[in-house]
XYZ file of C-alpha atoms in Angstrom:
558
model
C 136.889 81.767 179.050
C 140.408 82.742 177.883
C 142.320 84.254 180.820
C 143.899 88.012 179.948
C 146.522 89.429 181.513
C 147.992 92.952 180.951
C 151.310 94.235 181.002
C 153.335 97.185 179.893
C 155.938 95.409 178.075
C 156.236 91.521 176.781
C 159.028 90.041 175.933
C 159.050 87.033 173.741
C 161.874 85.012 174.169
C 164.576 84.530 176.826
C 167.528 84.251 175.047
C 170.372 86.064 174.088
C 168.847 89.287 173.561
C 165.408 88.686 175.987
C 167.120 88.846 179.276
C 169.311 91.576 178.706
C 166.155 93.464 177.847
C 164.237 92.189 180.488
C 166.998 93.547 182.826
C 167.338 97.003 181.924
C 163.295 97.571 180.895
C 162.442 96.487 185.006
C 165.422 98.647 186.068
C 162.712 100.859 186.056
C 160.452 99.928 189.027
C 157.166 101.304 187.087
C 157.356 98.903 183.920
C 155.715 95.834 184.805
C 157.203 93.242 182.307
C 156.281 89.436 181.226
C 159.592 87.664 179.958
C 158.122 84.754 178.210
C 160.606 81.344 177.146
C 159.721 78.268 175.100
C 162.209 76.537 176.723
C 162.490 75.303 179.836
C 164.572 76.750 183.164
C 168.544 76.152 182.423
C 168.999 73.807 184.824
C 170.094 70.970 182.665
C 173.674 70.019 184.672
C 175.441 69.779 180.949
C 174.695 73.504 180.138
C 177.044 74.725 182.940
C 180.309 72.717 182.470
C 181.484 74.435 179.403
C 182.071 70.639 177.314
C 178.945 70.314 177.974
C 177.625 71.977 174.779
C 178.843 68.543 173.101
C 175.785 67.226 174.937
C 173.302 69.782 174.828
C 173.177 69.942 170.896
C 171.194 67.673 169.685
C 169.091 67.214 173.120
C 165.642 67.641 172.877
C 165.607 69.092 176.297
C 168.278 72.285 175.212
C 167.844 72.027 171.515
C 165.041 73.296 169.142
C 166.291 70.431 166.589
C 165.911 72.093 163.770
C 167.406 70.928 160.431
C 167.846 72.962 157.218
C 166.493 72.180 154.001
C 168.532 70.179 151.252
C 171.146 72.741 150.253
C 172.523 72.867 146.325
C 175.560 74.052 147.739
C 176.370 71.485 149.898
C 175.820 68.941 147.424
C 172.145 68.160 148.385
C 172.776 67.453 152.215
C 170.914 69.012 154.699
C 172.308 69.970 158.432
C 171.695 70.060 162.102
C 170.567 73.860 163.031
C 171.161 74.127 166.746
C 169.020 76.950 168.565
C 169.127 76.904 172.479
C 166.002 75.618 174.335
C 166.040 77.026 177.820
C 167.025 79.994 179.261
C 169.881 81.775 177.874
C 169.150 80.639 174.410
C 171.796 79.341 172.426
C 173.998 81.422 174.802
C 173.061 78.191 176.905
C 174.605 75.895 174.255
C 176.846 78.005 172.338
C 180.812 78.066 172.075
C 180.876 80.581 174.661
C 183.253 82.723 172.676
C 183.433 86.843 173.352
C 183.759 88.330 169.960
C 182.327 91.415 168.735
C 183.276 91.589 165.212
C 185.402 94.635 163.131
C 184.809 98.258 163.325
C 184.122 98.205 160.113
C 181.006 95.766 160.226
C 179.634 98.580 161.893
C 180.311 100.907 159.883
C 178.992 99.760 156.922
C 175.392 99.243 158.998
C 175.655 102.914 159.920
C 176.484 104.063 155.973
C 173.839 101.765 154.879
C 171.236 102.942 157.243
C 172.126 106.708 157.240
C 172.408 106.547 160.527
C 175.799 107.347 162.401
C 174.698 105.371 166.252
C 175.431 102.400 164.183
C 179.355 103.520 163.477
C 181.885 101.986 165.582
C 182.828 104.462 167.493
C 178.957 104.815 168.701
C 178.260 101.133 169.173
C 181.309 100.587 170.959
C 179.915 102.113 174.602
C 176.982 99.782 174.559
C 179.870 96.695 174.158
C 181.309 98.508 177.385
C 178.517 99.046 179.492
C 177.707 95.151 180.138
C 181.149 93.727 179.892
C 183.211 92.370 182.983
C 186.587 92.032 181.300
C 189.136 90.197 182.758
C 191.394 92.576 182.409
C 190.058 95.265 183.734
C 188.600 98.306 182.377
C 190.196 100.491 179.843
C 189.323 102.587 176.808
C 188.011 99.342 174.958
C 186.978 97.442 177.736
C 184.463 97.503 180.473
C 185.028 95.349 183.597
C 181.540 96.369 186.014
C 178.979 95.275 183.759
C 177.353 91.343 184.246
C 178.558 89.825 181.164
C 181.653 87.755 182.339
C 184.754 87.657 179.693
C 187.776 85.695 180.546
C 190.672 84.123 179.418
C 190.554 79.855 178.499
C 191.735 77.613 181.481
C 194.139 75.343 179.438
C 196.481 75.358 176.449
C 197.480 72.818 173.991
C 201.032 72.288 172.746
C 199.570 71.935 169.356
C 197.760 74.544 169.326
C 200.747 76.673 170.612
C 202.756 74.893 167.293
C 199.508 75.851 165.449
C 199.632 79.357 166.245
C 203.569 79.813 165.617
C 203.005 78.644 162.246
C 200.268 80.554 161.523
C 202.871 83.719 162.296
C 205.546 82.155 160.046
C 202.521 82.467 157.104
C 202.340 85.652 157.775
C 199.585 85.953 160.219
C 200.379 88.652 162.957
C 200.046 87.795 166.462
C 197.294 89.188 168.812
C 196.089 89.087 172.684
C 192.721 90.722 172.163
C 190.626 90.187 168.973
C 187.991 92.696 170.055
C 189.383 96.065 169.622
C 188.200 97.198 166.266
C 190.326 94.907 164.284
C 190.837 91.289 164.790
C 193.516 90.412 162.448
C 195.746 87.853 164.120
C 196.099 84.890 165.722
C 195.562 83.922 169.475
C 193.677 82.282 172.132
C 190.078 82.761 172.067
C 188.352 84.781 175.442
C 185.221 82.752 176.636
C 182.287 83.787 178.399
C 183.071 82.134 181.600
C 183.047 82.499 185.203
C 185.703 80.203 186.999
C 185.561 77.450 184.530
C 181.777 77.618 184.717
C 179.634 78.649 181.854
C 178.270 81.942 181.880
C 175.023 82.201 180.007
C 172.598 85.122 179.865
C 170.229 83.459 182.306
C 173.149 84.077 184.748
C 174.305 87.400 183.676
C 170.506 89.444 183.618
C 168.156 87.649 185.340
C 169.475 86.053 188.651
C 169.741 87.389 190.957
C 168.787 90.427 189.751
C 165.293 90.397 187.358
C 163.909 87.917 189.641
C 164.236 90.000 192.861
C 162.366 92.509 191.393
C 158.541 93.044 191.777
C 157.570 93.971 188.151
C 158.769 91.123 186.473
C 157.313 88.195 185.678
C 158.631 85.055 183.874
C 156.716 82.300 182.261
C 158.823 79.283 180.990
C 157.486 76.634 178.578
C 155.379 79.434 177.296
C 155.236 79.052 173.653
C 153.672 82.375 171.658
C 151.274 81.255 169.478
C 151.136 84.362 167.533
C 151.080 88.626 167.855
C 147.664 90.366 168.412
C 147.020 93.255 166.451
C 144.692 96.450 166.788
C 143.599 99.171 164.321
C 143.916 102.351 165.961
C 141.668 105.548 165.680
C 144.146 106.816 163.222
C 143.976 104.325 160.970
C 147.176 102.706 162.397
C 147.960 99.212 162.880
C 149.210 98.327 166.211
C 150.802 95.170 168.250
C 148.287 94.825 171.330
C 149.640 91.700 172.742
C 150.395 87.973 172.151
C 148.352 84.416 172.562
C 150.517 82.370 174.784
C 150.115 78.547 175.437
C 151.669 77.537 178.868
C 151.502 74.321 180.144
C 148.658 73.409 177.457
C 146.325 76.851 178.403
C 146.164 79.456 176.084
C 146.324 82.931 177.481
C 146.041 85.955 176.167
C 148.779 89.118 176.930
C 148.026 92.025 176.572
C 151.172 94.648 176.496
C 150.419 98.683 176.893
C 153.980 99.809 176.147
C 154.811 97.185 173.165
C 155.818 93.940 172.326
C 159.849 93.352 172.034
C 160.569 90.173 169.298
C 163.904 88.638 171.181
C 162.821 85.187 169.499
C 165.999 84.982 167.216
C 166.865 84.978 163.730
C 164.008 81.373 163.334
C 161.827 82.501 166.026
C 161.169 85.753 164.985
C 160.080 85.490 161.336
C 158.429 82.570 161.653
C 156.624 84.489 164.561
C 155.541 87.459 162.704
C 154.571 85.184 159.638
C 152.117 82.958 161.471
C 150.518 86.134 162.619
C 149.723 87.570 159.414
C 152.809 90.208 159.213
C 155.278 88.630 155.953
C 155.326 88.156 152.231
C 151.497 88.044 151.383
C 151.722 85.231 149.042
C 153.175 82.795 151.788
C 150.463 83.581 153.931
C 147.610 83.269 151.644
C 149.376 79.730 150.860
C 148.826 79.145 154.451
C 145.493 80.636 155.203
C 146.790 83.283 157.393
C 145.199 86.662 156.941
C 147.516 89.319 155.757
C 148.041 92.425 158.751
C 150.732 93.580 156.637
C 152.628 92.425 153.420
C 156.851 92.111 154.290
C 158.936 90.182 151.654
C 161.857 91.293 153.995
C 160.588 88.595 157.183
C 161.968 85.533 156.557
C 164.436 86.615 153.830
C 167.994 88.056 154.047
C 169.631 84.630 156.253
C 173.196 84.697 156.197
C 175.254 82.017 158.151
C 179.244 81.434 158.773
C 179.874 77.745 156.724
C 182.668 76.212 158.809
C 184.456 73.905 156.683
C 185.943 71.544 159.057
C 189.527 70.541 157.831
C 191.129 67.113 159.542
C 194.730 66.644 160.066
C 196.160 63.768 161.584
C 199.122 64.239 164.007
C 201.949 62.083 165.074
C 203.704 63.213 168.569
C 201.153 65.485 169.612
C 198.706 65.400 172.902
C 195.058 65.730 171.724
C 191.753 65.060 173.128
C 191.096 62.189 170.741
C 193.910 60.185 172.559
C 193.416 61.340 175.816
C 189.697 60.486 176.355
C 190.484 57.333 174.595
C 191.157 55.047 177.507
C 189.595 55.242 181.104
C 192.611 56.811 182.740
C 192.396 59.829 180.728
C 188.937 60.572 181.132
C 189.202 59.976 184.779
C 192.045 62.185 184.383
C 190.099 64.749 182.730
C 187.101 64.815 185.221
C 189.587 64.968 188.104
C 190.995 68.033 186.701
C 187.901 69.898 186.511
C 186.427 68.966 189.734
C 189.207 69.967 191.058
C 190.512 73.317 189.408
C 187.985 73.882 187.344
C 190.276 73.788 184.348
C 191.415 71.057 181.623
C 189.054 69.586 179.204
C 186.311 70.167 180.455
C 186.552 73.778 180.717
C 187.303 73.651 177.404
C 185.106 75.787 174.425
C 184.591 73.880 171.655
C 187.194 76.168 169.605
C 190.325 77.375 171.480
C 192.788 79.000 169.188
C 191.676 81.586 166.243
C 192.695 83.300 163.883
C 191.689 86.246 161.444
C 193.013 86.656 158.012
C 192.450 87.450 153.912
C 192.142 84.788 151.424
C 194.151 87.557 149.423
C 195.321 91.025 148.972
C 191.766 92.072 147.316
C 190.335 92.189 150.652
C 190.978 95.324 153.099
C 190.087 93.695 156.305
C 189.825 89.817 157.068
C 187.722 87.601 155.074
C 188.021 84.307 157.226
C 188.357 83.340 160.373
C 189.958 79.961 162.081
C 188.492 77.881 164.834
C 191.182 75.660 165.433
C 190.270 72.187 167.844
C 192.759 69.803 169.218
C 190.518 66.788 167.855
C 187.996 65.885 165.485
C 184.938 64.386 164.828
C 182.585 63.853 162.255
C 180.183 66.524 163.854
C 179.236 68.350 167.092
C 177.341 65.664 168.943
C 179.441 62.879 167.296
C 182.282 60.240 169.282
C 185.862 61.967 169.017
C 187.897 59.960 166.515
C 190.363 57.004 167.449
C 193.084 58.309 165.992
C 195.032 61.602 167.516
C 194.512 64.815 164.954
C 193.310 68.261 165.054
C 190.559 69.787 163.452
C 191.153 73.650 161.548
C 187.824 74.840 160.677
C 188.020 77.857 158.586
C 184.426 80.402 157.636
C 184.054 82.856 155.666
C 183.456 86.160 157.021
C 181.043 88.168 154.919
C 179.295 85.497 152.429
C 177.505 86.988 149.660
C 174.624 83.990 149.871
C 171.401 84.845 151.414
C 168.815 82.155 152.614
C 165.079 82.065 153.998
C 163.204 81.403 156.774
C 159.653 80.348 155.917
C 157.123 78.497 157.236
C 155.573 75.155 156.397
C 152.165 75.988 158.358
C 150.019 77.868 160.560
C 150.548 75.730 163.450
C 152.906 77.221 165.470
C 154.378 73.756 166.792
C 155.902 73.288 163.321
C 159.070 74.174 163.060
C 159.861 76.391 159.872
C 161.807 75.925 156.849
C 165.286 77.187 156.824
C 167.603 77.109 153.409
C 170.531 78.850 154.105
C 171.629 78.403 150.703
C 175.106 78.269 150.732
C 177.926 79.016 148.826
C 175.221 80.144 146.002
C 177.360 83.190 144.854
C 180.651 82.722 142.484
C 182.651 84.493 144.854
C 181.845 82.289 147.768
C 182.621 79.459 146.115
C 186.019 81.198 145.532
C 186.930 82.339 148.860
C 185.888 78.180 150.168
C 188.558 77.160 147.502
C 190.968 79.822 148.628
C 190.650 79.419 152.204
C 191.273 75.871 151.871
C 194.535 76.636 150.332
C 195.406 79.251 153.097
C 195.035 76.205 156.039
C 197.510 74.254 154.041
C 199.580 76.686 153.488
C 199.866 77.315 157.529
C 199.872 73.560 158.131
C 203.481 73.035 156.112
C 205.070 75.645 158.248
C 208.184 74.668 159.945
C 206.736 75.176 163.413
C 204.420 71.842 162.415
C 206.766 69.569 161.257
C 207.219 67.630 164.229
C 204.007 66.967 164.226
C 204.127 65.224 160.652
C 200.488 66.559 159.758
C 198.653 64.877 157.035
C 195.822 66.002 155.558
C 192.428 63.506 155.788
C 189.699 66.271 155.144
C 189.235 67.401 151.762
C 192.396 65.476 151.153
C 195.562 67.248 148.921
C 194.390 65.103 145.838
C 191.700 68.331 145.640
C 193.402 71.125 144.074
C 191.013 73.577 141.540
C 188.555 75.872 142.403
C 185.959 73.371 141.080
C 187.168 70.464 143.522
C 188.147 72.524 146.388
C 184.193 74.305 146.403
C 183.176 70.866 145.327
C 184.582 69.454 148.548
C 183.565 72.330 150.654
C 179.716 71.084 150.050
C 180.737 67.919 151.200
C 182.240 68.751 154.772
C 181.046 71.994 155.774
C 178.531 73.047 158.430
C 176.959 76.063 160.132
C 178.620 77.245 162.868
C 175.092 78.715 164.477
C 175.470 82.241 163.498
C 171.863 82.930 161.474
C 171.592 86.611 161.334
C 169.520 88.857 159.096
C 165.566 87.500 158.429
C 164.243 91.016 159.796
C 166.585 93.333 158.479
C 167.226 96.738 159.914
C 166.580 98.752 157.001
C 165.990 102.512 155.515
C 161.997 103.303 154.781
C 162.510 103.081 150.948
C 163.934 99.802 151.233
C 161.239 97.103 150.078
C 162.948 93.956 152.239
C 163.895 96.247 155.618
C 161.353 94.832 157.970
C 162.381 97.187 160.890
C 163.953 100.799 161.149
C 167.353 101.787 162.714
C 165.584 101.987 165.898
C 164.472 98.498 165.652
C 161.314 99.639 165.136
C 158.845 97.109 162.943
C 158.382 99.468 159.868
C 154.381 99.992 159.195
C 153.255 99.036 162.947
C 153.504 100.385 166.437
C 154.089 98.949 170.279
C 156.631 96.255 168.252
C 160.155 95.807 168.286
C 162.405 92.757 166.629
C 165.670 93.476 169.011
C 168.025 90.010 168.322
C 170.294 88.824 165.747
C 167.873 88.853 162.645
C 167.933 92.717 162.389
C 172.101 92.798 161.459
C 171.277 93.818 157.475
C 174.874 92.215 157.082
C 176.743 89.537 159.448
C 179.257 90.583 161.446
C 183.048 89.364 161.333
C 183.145 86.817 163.997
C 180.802 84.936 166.431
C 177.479 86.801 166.180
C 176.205 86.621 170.428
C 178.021 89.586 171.930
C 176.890 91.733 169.073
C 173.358 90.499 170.011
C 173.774 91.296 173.232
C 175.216 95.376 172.452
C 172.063 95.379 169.880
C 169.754 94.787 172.761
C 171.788 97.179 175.317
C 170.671 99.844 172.543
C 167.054 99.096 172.508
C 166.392 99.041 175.907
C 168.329 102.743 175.921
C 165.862 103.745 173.303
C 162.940 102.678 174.796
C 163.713 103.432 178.319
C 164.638 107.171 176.676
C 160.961 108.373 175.471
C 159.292 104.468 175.363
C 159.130 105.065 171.273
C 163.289 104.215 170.365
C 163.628 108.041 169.242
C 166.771 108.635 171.120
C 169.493 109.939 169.095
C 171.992 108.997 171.797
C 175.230 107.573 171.575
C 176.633 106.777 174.769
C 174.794 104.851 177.322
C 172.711 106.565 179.679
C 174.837 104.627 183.165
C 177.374 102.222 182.859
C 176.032 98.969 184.087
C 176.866 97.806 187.113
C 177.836 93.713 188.662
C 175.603 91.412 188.708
């Protein structure tokens, strides 16, 4: 007999979003909650020395492995689509950088939705209430929440050189790329504790979710798929999940609702396998239909880093310095003793925000500049000393799917980002090319003698320049957007503004996949203030009808 266990709320997935929610839902001592986590504990010793990402991507023990479909915009290739595989989620394996994105990312998701709690100036307090800044709190900061933001442990002289030139191109210089606008250029601010990684599973759940009495957390629990109920009324509701742990299937059952913190993969394919998608995929698959979506599975958007390579001459970079034995005992004495160096490093240090051109009112691209290269995350650091200026574009116009290949639930889904599928994406590639050379024959670089390897300067249309954007750029693991926040009328909205899965009750999608547009800039501390508004919602009246717009307590240290 199938075991059955009742709860008032499951959460599927510990992630990003997961134990955030799982914190403030068991704040209350009379919601007894079941976190649930594919992935094992995050105790792998490479997910808390902040290098260590270049070892946990691509590991089957913190890595889903997933790989996209062949993409026409990248010339037929397909790429490596890192999603975190323990607690923490890909905040386990991520670049650890804080960015929230521009004020007016926000408020376009407000105007589009009708609804104002999305604006800026009404998201902003949820930022707040579980940031420890650094520097203290002020009117855009909050310093007594749990989720650590500091400044990097090292500098670069090229990247120093990197950054002066970007201000002779006319790029303005900034401290703090989080305050509504993050035009500029500067040092990045990392999500790190004392030159230690700090990952959700640290922030929300230890020490204080597992102290508590009413929670409950199953790792290497995989859901299977969502059980529904028709209700007296006629109404279709989420009554639980089947769970296989360790090889048993058990069935959940959840009184107060089901909360989808699976991610912008895990949550589609999720609701598809369990009947809740566009019909005709399901038929395909033999999966009865609880509710016909188009909108699950639809609506990816990504950031495409195209990874420009310059070689340097006179310049101290990673490539030379963990070349020979004395520098990498070098490097490993530096961090064991101060915490600091290389190894503290995230994998992008220096960025920058700026327009491909005077058409755009806010930035279009952003920089993640490197003081090495390689052919990809995961791959040896080249022989040769250079630096690596990866530029993305901001708000891409292509949109991608999420389907899946089966019903079994094992299979991993297939994702086709489809990139650089829209003329003007294309163009901003081509012209954000030409805005990295343009900084990299700035005066404050010519000692360095750069020369450009990746595309190379023999490129110089449109045609080549997009051309050779297909051929070097990858995802830099921002998938947002397969279950759409969206307004009722709107045929591919899969949940409401309150997060709310349109058409069924007791179920909630509350990560990354419900932005209806990406934001400006890494995409895991808006995940995070997405989640601190659910859990207000549904702690408010346990149905996400709360018009508020401040947080009901500012968090407090963890």
């Amino acid at each position: 007999m199938t075991e059955t266990l009742t709860f008032d709320h499951v959460v599927v997935g510990a992630g990003t979003a997961g134990a955030l929610m799982a914190n403030r839902l068991t704040a209350d001592p009379t919601r007894r909650l079941l976190l649930l986590e594919a992935g094992g504990p995050d105790n792998h010793p490479w997910i808390h020395i902040p290098v260590g990402y270049l070892y946990c991507i691509g590991n089957p023990k913190t890595d889903w492995l997933y790989q996209t479909e062949p993409d026409a915009g990248l010339n037929g290739r397909t790429l490596r689509y890192p999603r975190g595989k323990a607690l923490g989620g890909c905040s386990s394996i991520n670049g650890m950088i804080y960015m929230r994105g521009q004020s007016a990312d926000y408020d376009h998701w407000a105007e589009l939705l009708g609804d104002e709690s999305w604006n800026w100036r009404n998201v902003l307090p949820y930022f707040k209430a579980h940031e420890n800044y650094h520097g203290g709190a002020s009117a855009l900061h909050g310093a007594s929440g749990e989720w650590r933001v500091e400044k990097q442990r090292l500098r670069w002289e090229i990247l120093d050189a990197f950054a002066d030139a970007a201000e002779q191109a006319g790029i303005p210089r900034t401290s703090d790329f989080n305050v509504g606008t993050n035009e500029g250029v500067g040092y990045f601010e990392v999500n790190q504790k004392a030159g230690w990684r700090w990952n959700t599973a640290k922030a929300f759940l230890r020490p204080t979710c597992v102290a508590r009495k009413n929670f409950t957390l199953w790792t290497r629990a995989q859901v299977s798929r969502l059980l529904f109920e028709t209700r007296a009324d006629g109404r279709t509701a989420c009554a639980g999940v089947e769970v296989v742990v360790a090889g048993t299937r058990r069935i959940v059952k959840a009184t107060r609702g089901v909360l989808l913190c699976a991610g912008s993969i895990g949550s589609p394919q999720l609701l598809q396998l369990s009947g809740v998608g566009p019909a005709a995929l399901l038929r395909k698959h033999g999966i009865d239909v609880v509710r016909d979506m188009p909108g699950v599975g639809a609506n990816l958007q990504d950031h495409l880093q195209i990874r420009t390579v310059y070689s340097v001459n006179g310049g101290r970079t990673l490539n030379a310095l963990a070349s020979t034995m004395r520098g990498k005992l070098s490097i490993g004495l530096e961090y064991l003793l101060r915490r600091s160096g290389p190894m503290s490093m995230a994998p992008s240090q220096l960025g920058a925000f700026t327009r491909t051109s005077d058409a755009y009112r806010f930035p279009n691209i952003e920089f993640h500049v490197q003081p090495l290269s390689l052919d990809a995350f995961g791959e040896p650091l080249h022989t040769y000393p250079a630096i690596t200026a990866s530029v993305c574009n901001l708000r891409p116009g292509s949109r991608g799917t999420v389907r899946i290949k089966s019903r079994d639930f094992l299979q991993a889904p297939a994702i086709a980002p489809n990139y650089l599928s829209t003329d003007e994406d294309r163009k901003v590639a081509a012209d954000s090319l030409r805005v990295v050379r343009r900084i990299m024959t700035q005066p404050a670089l010519n000692r360095y003698q750069p020369s450009e390897l990746k595309p190379g300067v023999q490129y110089q249309t449109d045609d080549d320049l997009a051309r050779l954007a297909g051929d070097i750029a990858t995802t830099i693991f921002h998938p947002v957007g397969t279950t759409k926040m969206g307004l009722p009328d709107d045929p591919m909205a899969v949940v409401d503004a309150r997060l709310r899965v349109i058409g069924i009750d007791n179920l909630h999608v509350v990560d990354a996949g419900v932005m209806p547009t990406i934001t400006s800039g890494n995409t895991c501390s808006p995940t995070l203030m997405i989640a601190e508004k659910a859990a207000q919602w549904i702690l408010g009246d346990g149905q996400g009808a709360s018009s508020r717009t401040e947080p009901v307590a500012e968090s407090t240290a963890a």
